[in-house]
CSV table of C-alpha atoms and ligand atoms in Angstrom, one decimal:
chain,number,residue,atom,x,y,z
A,1,MET,CA,190.0,219.1,113.6
A,2,THR,CA,190.5,220.4,110.0
A,3,MET,CA,190.7,223.9,111.7
A,4,SER,CA,193.4,222.8,114.2
A,5,PHE,CA,195.3,220.9,111.5
A,6,ARG,CA,195.5,224.2,109.5
A,7,ALA,CA,196.6,226.1,112.6
A,8,ALA,CA,199.3,223.5,113.4
A,9,PHE,CA,200.7,222.9,110.0
A,10,GLY,CA,199.4,225.8,107.7
A,11,ARG,CA,197.9,223.4,105.2
A,12,GLU,CA,194.9,221.0,104.9
A,13,PRO,CA,195.0,217.3,105.8
A,14,ASP,CA,194.8,214.7,103.1
A,15,GLY,CA,192.3,212.8,105.3
A,16,ARG,CA,191.3,211.5,108.7
A,17,TRP,CA,191.8,208.0,110.0
A,18,ALA,CA,190.7,206.3,113.2
A,19,ALA,CA,191.5,203.2,115.2
A,20,PRO,CA,189.4,201.7,118.1
A,21,GLY,CA,190.2,200.8,121.7
A,22,ARG,CA,189.5,197.2,122.7
A,23,VAL,CA,188.3,195.0,125.5
A,24,ASN,CA,189.4,191.4,125.7
A,25,LEU,CA,186.5,189.1,126.3
A,26,ILE,CA,188.9,186.4,127.6
A,27,GLY,CA,192.4,185.2,127.1
A,28,GLU,CA,194.4,187.5,129.3
A,29,HIS,CA,198.2,187.6,129.6
A,30,VAL,CA,198.6,184.7,127.1
A,31,ASP,CA,199.5,186.6,123.9
A,32,TYR,CA,203.2,186.6,124.8
A,33,ALA,CA,202.9,182.9,125.5
A,34,ALA,CA,201.8,182.2,122.0
A,35,GLY,CA,198.2,181.6,123.3
A,36,LEU,CA,194.7,182.4,122.2
A,37,CYS,CA,192.7,185.5,123.0
A,38,LEU,CA,189.3,186.9,122.1
A,39,PRO,CA,189.3,190.7,121.9
A,40,LEU,CA,186.6,193.0,120.4
A,41,ALA,CA,187.0,196.6,119.1
A,42,LEU,CA,185.1,199.3,120.9
A,43,PRO,CA,183.2,202.3,119.4
A,44,GLN,CA,185.7,204.6,121.2
A,45,ARG,CA,188.4,205.6,118.7
A,46,THR,CA,191.5,207.6,118.3
A,47,VAL,CA,191.4,209.9,115.3
A,48,VAL,CA,194.3,211.3,113.4
A,49,ALA,CA,194.3,213.9,110.6
A,50,ALA,CA,197.4,213.6,108.3
A,51,ALA,CA,199.0,214.8,105.2
A,52,ARG,CA,201.8,213.3,103.1
A,53,ARG,CA,205.2,215.1,103.0
A,54,ASP,CA,207.7,214.4,100.2
A,55,ASP,CA,210.8,215.6,102.1
A,56,GLY,CA,211.1,212.7,104.6
A,57,ARG,CA,210.3,214.9,107.6
A,58,VAL,CA,207.8,214.1,110.3
A,59,ARG,CA,205.8,216.6,112.3
A,60,LEU,CA,203.5,215.3,115.1
A,61,ARG,CA,201.0,217.3,117.2
A,62,SER,CA,198.2,216.4,119.5
A,63,THR,CA,195.1,218.5,120.5
A,64,SER,CA,195.4,217.2,124.0
A,65,GLU,CA,199.2,217.2,124.6
A,66,GLN,CA,201.5,220.2,124.8
A,67,ALA,CA,204.6,218.6,123.4
A,68,GLY,CA,204.9,217.6,119.8
A,69,TRP,CA,207.8,216.3,117.8
A,70,ASP,CA,209.6,217.4,114.5
A,71,GLY,CA,212.4,215.5,112.9
A,72,PRO,CA,213.5,213.5,109.9
A,73,LEU,CA,212.5,209.8,109.6
A,74,GLU,CA,216.1,208.7,110.1
A,75,GLU,CA,216.1,210.2,113.6
A,76,ILE,CA,213.4,207.9,114.9
A,77,GLY,CA,214.7,205.0,116.9
A,78,ARG,CA,215.0,203.4,120.4
A,79,GLY,CA,213.6,206.0,122.9
A,80,THR,CA,213.3,208.7,120.2
A,81,PRO,CA,211.0,210.5,120.3
A,82,GLU,CA,210.0,210.3,124.0
A,83,GLY,CA,206.4,210.3,125.3
A,84,TRP,CA,203.3,209.9,123.3
A,85,ALA,CA,205.0,210.8,120.0
A,86,GLY,CA,207.1,207.7,120.3
A,87,TYR,CA,204.0,205.5,119.7
A,88,ALA,CA,203.2,207.4,116.5
A,89,ALA,CA,206.7,207.9,115.1
A,90,GLY,CA,207.6,204.3,116.2
A,91,VAL,CA,205.1,203.0,113.6
A,92,LEU,CA,207.0,204.8,110.8
A,93,TRP,CA,210.3,203.4,112.1
A,94,ALA,CA,208.9,199.9,112.2
A,95,LEU,CA,207.4,200.0,108.8
A,96,ARG,CA,210.7,201.3,107.4
A,97,ALA,CA,212.6,198.7,109.2
A,98,ALA,CA,210.4,196.1,107.6
A,99,GLY,CA,211.4,197.5,104.2
A,100,HIS,CA,208.3,199.5,103.3
A,101,PRO,CA,208.8,202.8,101.5
A,102,VAL,CA,207.4,205.1,104.1
A,103,CYS,CA,206.9,208.9,103.4
A,104,GLY,CA,207.2,211.9,105.7
A,105,ILE,CA,204.0,213.1,107.3
A,106,ASP,CA,202.3,215.9,109.1
A,107,LEU,CA,200.0,214.3,111.7
A,108,LEU,CA,197.6,215.7,114.3
A,109,VAL,CA,196.0,213.4,116.9
A,110,GLY,CA,192.5,214.5,117.9
A,111,ASP,CA,189.9,212.6,119.9
A,112,SER,CA,191.3,209.7,121.7
A,113,VAL,CA,190.4,206.4,123.4
A,114,PRO,CA,190.4,207.3,127.1
A,115,PRO,CA,194.0,206.9,128.2
A,116,GLY,CA,194.9,204.7,131.2
A,117,ALA,CA,191.5,202.9,131.3
A,118,GLY,CA,193.1,199.6,130.1
A,119,LEU,CA,191.3,200.0,126.8
A,120,SER,CA,194.5,200.2,124.7
A,121,SER,CA,194.7,203.8,123.8
A,122,SER,CA,198.4,203.3,122.9
A,123,ALA,CA,197.5,200.6,120.3
A,124,ALA,CA,194.7,202.8,119.0
A,125,LEU,CA,197.2,205.6,118.4
A,126,GLU,CA,199.7,203.3,116.7
A,127,CYS,CA,197.1,201.7,114.5
A,128,ALA,CA,195.4,205.0,113.5
A,129,VAL,CA,198.9,206.1,112.4
A,130,ALA,CA,199.5,202.8,110.6
A,131,VAL,CA,196.4,203.1,108.4
A,132,ALA,CA,197.1,206.7,107.7
A,133,VAL,CA,200.7,206.0,106.5
A,134,ASP,CA,199.6,202.9,104.7
A,135,GLU,CA,197.4,205.0,102.5
A,136,LEU,CA,199.5,208.2,102.2
A,137,ALA,CA,202.6,206.1,101.3
A,138,GLY,CA,200.6,203.8,99.0
A,139,LEU,CA,201.7,200.6,100.9
A,140,GLY,CA,198.3,199.0,100.2
A,141,LEU,CA,198.4,196.8,103.3
A,142,ALA,CA,195.2,197.8,105.0
A,143,GLY,CA,193.1,196.4,102.2
A,144,THR,CA,193.4,192.8,103.3
A,145,ASP,CA,193.5,190.9,106.7
A,146,ALA,CA,197.0,189.6,105.8
A,147,GLY,CA,198.2,193.1,105.2
A,148,ARG,CA,196.6,194.3,108.4
A,149,ALA,CA,198.4,191.5,110.3
A,150,LEU,CA,201.7,193.0,108.9
A,151,LEU,CA,200.6,196.5,110.1
A,152,ALA,CA,199.8,195.0,113.5
A,153,THR,CA,203.3,193.5,113.7
A,154,ALA,CA,204.8,196.9,112.9
A,155,CYS,CA,202.7,198.6,115.6
A,156,GLN,CA,203.8,196.0,118.1
A,157,ARG,CA,207.5,196.6,117.2
A,158,ALA,CA,207.0,200.3,117.6
A,159,GLU,CA,205.8,199.7,121.1
A,160,ASN,CA,208.4,197.1,122.0
A,161,GLU,CA,211.4,198.7,120.4
A,162,VAL,CA,210.8,202.5,120.1
A,163,VAL,CA,208.7,203.0,123.3
A,164,GLY,CA,210.3,200.1,125.2
A,165,ALA,CA,207.1,198.5,126.5
A,166,PRO,CA,207.3,194.7,126.3
A,167,THR,CA,203.7,194.1,125.3
A,168,GLY,CA,202.4,191.1,123.5
A,169,GLY,CA,200.6,192.1,120.3
A,170,MET,CA,196.9,191.4,121.1
A,171,ASP,CA,195.9,195.0,121.3
A,172,GLN,CA,197.3,196.0,117.9
A,173,ALA,CA,195.8,193.0,116.2
A,174,ALA,CA,192.4,193.9,117.8
A,175,ALA,CA,192.5,197.5,116.7
A,176,LEU,CA,193.4,196.5,113.1
A,177,ARG,CA,191.6,193.2,112.5
A,178,CYS,CA,188.4,193.2,114.5
A,179,THR,CA,185.1,193.6,112.7
A,180,ALA,CA,181.6,194.9,113.8
A,181,ARG,CA,179.4,192.3,115.6
A,182,HIS,CA,182.3,189.9,116.1
A,183,VAL,CA,185.1,189.0,118.5
A,184,LEU,CA,188.4,188.1,117.1
A,185,LEU,CA,189.7,184.6,117.9
A,186,LEU,CA,193.4,185.4,117.7
A,187,ASP,CA,196.0,182.7,117.7
A,188,CYS,CA,199.2,184.4,118.9
A,189,LEU,CA,201.4,181.5,117.7
A,190,ASP,CA,201.1,182.4,114.0
A,191,TRP,CA,198.8,185.5,114.2
A,192,SER,CA,196.0,183.6,112.3
A,193,ALA,CA,192.6,184.8,113.3
A,194,GLN,CA,188.9,184.0,113.0
A,195,GLN,CA,185.9,186.2,113.3
A,196,VAL,CA,183.4,184.7,115.8
A,197,PRO,CA,179.9,186.3,115.8
A,198,LEU,CA,178.9,188.0,119.1
A,199,ASP,CA,175.4,189.4,118.7
A,200,LEU,CA,174.8,190.6,122.2
A,201,THR,CA,171.5,192.4,121.3
A,202,ALA,CA,170.0,189.2,119.9
A,203,ALA,CA,170.9,187.4,123.1
A,204,GLY,CA,169.4,190.3,125.2
A,205,LEU,CA,172.8,190.9,126.7
A,206,THR,CA,175.0,193.9,127.4
A,207,LEU,CA,178.8,193.9,128.0
A,208,LEU,CA,179.3,196.5,130.6
A,209,VAL,CA,182.8,198.0,131.0
A,210,ILE,CA,183.7,199.3,134.4
A,211,ASP,CA,186.7,201.7,134.4
A,212,THR,CA,188.1,201.7,137.9
A,213,ARG,CA,190.0,204.9,137.1
A,214,VAL,CA,193.1,203.4,138.8
A,215,ARG,CA,196.3,203.9,136.9
A,216,HIS,CA,199.0,201.9,138.6
A,217,GLN,CA,202.5,203.4,138.2
A,218,LEU,CA,204.1,200.0,138.7
A,219,ALA,CA,202.2,198.4,135.9
A,220,ASP,CA,205.0,198.4,133.3
A,221,GLY,CA,207.6,196.8,135.6
A,222,GLN,CA,205.0,194.2,136.9
A,223,TYR,CA,204.0,193.4,133.3
A,224,GLY,CA,207.6,192.7,132.3
A,225,ARG,CA,208.2,190.5,135.4
A,226,ARG,CA,205.1,188.4,134.6
A,227,ARG,CA,206.3,188.0,131.0
A,228,ASP,CA,209.8,187.0,132.3
A,229,SER,CA,208.4,184.3,134.6
A,230,VAL,CA,206.2,182.9,131.8
A,231,GLU,CA,209.3,182.7,129.6
A,232,ARG,CA,211.4,181.1,132.3
A,233,ALA,CA,208.6,178.5,133.0
A,234,ALA,CA,208.5,177.6,129.3
A,235,ALA,CA,212.3,177.2,129.3
A,236,ALA,CA,212.2,175.0,132.4
A,237,LEU,CA,209.6,172.8,130.7
A,238,GLY,CA,211.6,172.6,127.5
A,239,VAL,CA,208.9,174.2,125.3
A,240,ALA,CA,209.2,177.2,123.0
A,241,ALA,CA,206.1,178.8,124.6
A,242,LEU,CA,203.7,177.9,127.4
A,243,ARG,CA,201.0,177.3,124.8
A,244,GLU,CA,202.7,173.9,124.2
A,245,ALA,CA,202.5,172.9,127.9
A,246,SER,CA,199.7,170.7,129.3
A,247,PRO,CA,198.3,171.0,132.9
A,248,ASP,CA,200.1,167.7,133.8
A,249,ASP,CA,203.4,169.2,132.8
A,250,LEU,CA,203.2,171.9,135.4
A,251,ALA,CA,203.8,169.6,138.4
A,252,THR,CA,207.4,169.4,137.3
A,253,LEU,CA,207.9,173.1,137.9
A,254,HIS,CA,209.6,173.4,141.3
A,255,ASP,CA,209.1,177.0,142.0
A,256,PRO,CA,205.5,177.5,143.4
A,257,VAL,CA,205.2,181.0,142.1
A,258,GLN,CA,206.3,180.0,138.6
A,259,ARG,CA,203.9,177.1,138.7
A,260,ARG,CA,201.0,179.3,139.6
A,261,ARG,CA,201.9,181.8,136.8
A,262,ALA,CA,202.2,178.9,134.3
A,263,ARG,CA,198.9,177.4,135.5
A,264,HIS,CA,197.1,180.7,134.8
A,265,VAL,CA,198.4,180.7,131.2
A,266,VAL,CA,197.6,177.1,130.5
A,267,THR,CA,194.1,177.2,132.0
A,268,GLU,CA,193.3,180.5,130.4
A,269,ILE,CA,194.1,179.2,127.0
A,270,ALA,CA,191.7,176.3,127.6
A,271,ARG,CA,189.0,178.7,128.7
A,272,VAL,CA,189.4,180.7,125.5
A,273,ARG,CA,188.7,177.6,123.5
A,274,GLU,CA,185.6,176.9,125.5
A,275,VAL,CA,184.2,180.4,125.2
A,276,ALA,CA,184.9,180.4,121.4
A,277,ASP,CA,183.0,177.1,121.1
A,278,LEU,CA,180.0,178.4,123.1
A,279,LEU,CA,179.9,181.6,121.1
A,280,ARG,CA,179.9,179.6,117.9
A,281,GLN,CA,176.9,177.7,119.2
A,282,ARG,CA,175.2,181.1,120.1
A,283,ARG,CA,175.2,180.0,123.8
A,284,VAL,CA,176.5,183.4,124.9
A,285,ARG,CA,174.8,183.3,128.3
A,286,GLU,CA,176.8,180.2,129.3
A,287,ILE,CA,180.2,181.9,129.1
A,288,GLY,CA,179.6,183.7,132.4
A,289,PRO,CA,181.3,181.0,134.7
A,290,LEU,CA,184.4,181.0,132.4
A,291,LEU,CA,184.7,184.8,132.7
A,292,ASP,CA,184.5,184.3,136.5
A,293,ALA,CA,187.1,181.6,136.4
A,294,SER,CA,189.4,183.8,134.4
A,295,HIS,CA,189.2,186.5,136.9
A,296,ALA,CA,190.0,184.2,139.8
A,297,SER,CA,193.0,182.9,137.9
A,298,LEU,CA,194.3,186.4,137.2
A,299,ARG,CA,193.7,187.4,140.8
A,300,ASP,CA,195.1,184.3,142.6
A,301,ASP,CA,197.6,182.6,140.2
A,302,TYR,CA,198.8,185.5,138.1
A,303,GLU,CA,198.3,188.3,140.7
A,304,VAL,CA,197.6,191.1,138.3
A,305,SER,CA,194.3,192.3,139.8
A,306,CYS,CA,193.8,195.0,142.4
A,307,ALA,CA,191.3,195.9,145.1
A,308,GLU,CA,189.2,198.1,142.8
A,309,LEU,CA,189.0,195.4,140.1
A,310,ASP,CA,188.0,192.8,142.6
A,311,THR,CA,185.3,195.1,144.0
A,312,ALA,CA,184.0,195.8,140.5
A,313,VAL,CA,183.8,192.0,139.7
A,314,THR,CA,182.3,191.0,143.0
A,315,ALA,CA,179.7,193.7,143.1
A,316,ALA,CA,178.7,193.1,139.5
A,317,ARG,CA,178.2,189.4,140.2
A,318,GLN,CA,176.2,190.1,143.4
A,319,ALA,CA,174.0,192.4,141.4
A,320,GLY,CA,173.2,189.6,138.9
A,321,ALA,CA,175.9,189.7,136.2
A,322,LEU,CA,176.2,186.4,134.4
A,323,GLY,CA,180.0,186.7,134.7
A,324,ALA,CA,182.7,189.3,135.2
A,325,ARG,CA,186.4,189.7,135.0
A,326,MET,CA,189.2,192.2,134.8
A,327,THR,CA,190.3,192.9,131.2
A,328,GLY,CA,193.6,194.0,129.8
A,329,GLY,CA,196.9,194.2,131.6
A,330,GLY,CA,195.5,194.7,135.1
A,331,PHE,CA,196.8,196.6,138.2
A,332,GLY,CA,193.9,199.0,137.5
A,333,GLY,CA,192.2,199.8,134.3
A,334,SER,CA,188.8,198.2,133.5
A,335,ALA,CA,186.7,195.2,134.3
A,336,ILE,CA,183.9,193.8,132.1
A,337,ALA,CA,180.6,192.3,133.2
A,338,LEU,CA,178.2,190.3,131.1
A,339,VAL,CA,174.7,191.4,132.1
A,340,THR,CA,171.2,191.0,130.8
A,341,SER,CA,170.3,194.3,129.1
A,342,ASP,CA,167.5,195.1,131.5
A,343,ALA,CA,169.9,194.7,134.5
A,344,ALA,CA,172.7,197.0,133.1
A,345,ASP,CA,171.7,200.1,135.1
A,346,ARG,CA,171.1,198.2,138.3
A,347,VAL,CA,174.5,196.4,138.0
A,348,ALA,CA,176.3,199.8,137.4
A,349,ASP,CA,174.5,201.4,140.4
A,350,SER,CA,175.5,198.4,142.6
A,351,VAL,CA,179.1,198.7,141.5
A,352,ARG,CA,179.1,202.5,142.1
A,353,ALA,CA,177.7,201.9,145.6
A,354,ALA,CA,180.3,199.2,146.4
A,355,PHE,CA,183.1,201.5,145.3
A,356,GLU,CA,181.7,204.2,147.6
A,357,ARG,CA,181.5,201.8,150.6
A,358,ALA,CA,185.0,200.6,150.0
A,359,GLY,CA,186.3,204.2,149.8
A,360,HIS,CA,187.4,203.8,146.1
A,361,ARG,CA,187.1,206.7,143.7
A,362,GLU,CA,183.9,206.7,141.6
A,363,PRO,CA,184.2,204.3,138.6
A,364,SER,CA,183.0,205.2,135.1
A,365,PHE,CA,181.0,203.0,132.7
A,366,LEU,CA,180.7,202.4,129.0
A,367,LEU,CA,179.2,199.7,126.9
A,368,ALA,CA,181.3,197.4,124.8
A,369,VAL,CA,179.6,197.2,121.4
A,370,PRO,CA,181.7,195.1,119.0
A,371,SER,CA,182.8,197.6,116.4
A,372,PRO,CA,185.0,197.7,113.2
A,373,GLY,CA,188.8,198.0,113.2
A,374,ALA,CA,190.9,200.9,112.0
A,375,GLY,CA,190.2,202.7,108.8
A,376,ARG,CA,189.7,205.9,106.9
A,377,LEU,CA,187.0,208.3,108.2
A,378,ASP,CA,186.9,210.9,105.4
B,1,LIG,C1,198.3,194.5,127.7
B,1,LIG,C2,199.2,194.2,126.6
B,1,LIG,C3,198.7,193.0,125.8
B,1,LIG,C4,198.3,191.8,126.6
B,1,LIG,C5,197.4,192.3,127.8
B,1,LIG,C6,197.1,191.2,128.8
B,1,LIG,O1,197.1,195.0,127.1
B,1,LIG,O2,199.4,195.3,125.7
B,1,LIG,O3,199.7,192.6,124.8
B,1,LIG,O4,199.4,191.1,127.1
B,1,LIG,O5,198.0,193.4,128.5
B,1,LIG,O6,196.3,190.2,128.2
């Protein structure tokens, strides 16, 4: 990558930084309802090489994308630049908008979290840029969890305001604040977080990620519609966010679709609390039924699953998984299955066979090993 940085910019980088992809153990589609979620960082990372510039200009390149972007910091804004570069440049814009003295930068994106697999490759890119800029501009935020929370907010604003995707903030917090061997219990009301130990090896367990390799074109529009309905349900109930609603309140929602959407959010937040309690008591094997219930709720009440995700979850369970669910935004992307380590290959084979029988494209697999958040590589 040093070679290609020199080829791209005619100089050496000041360093390389990386940020991980994530899977969410449970707590899906609740971050924008001020709920609780439980993501973990993956070993799969997006790597950027970068060098400081003192003239306020930004040059962005990628080893896997044709188009790059060149321009002054002042030119970055809503919709500019377009495409992948918006995620990177958007972070500079958001940090400046928050009053931080951001510098210009030459930046090359190298290896990347597999895009479109529902593992948050966008947040990984944003957060790798954030830790690079933090150090090159001397902001000093990445050294503490509180500073990382500020960086995560900037990354979310980049995605919401520069790219225009109305996502909720879990992914950026995961990429910046997760630590090895833990899941992050993230409270999206005030962005406070606790590290909850998840020692899968000690429990003889493996968290298998099944990438359906389905990339739904409609996903963005559907995501926005779900978010709207949750916000309308909160308004109808007279609460600031659905986090504040109880299951009993939901009966007063007249629209049946809105009631189902709200029921997903309210029950999912309760499931996150139960899973976090079980993990704290090292009762990892017992979380399986809660993962299953989360999937059913996302499939039936929230309607963000798809045939391939349902096949993955059903086949994994039939092959002996302790629990399985879609993870991330849905409409494609990945599912997770909690399996005993000796059964991981058998479960993967069964899922592969079920996909073939159903006429789905062959899925791919990886293991979710709870890994550290974003940081400097060298
Ligand atoms: C996407 C969004 C997140 C979150 C999840 C669903 O990954 O980026 O903010 O809403 O979907 O839990």
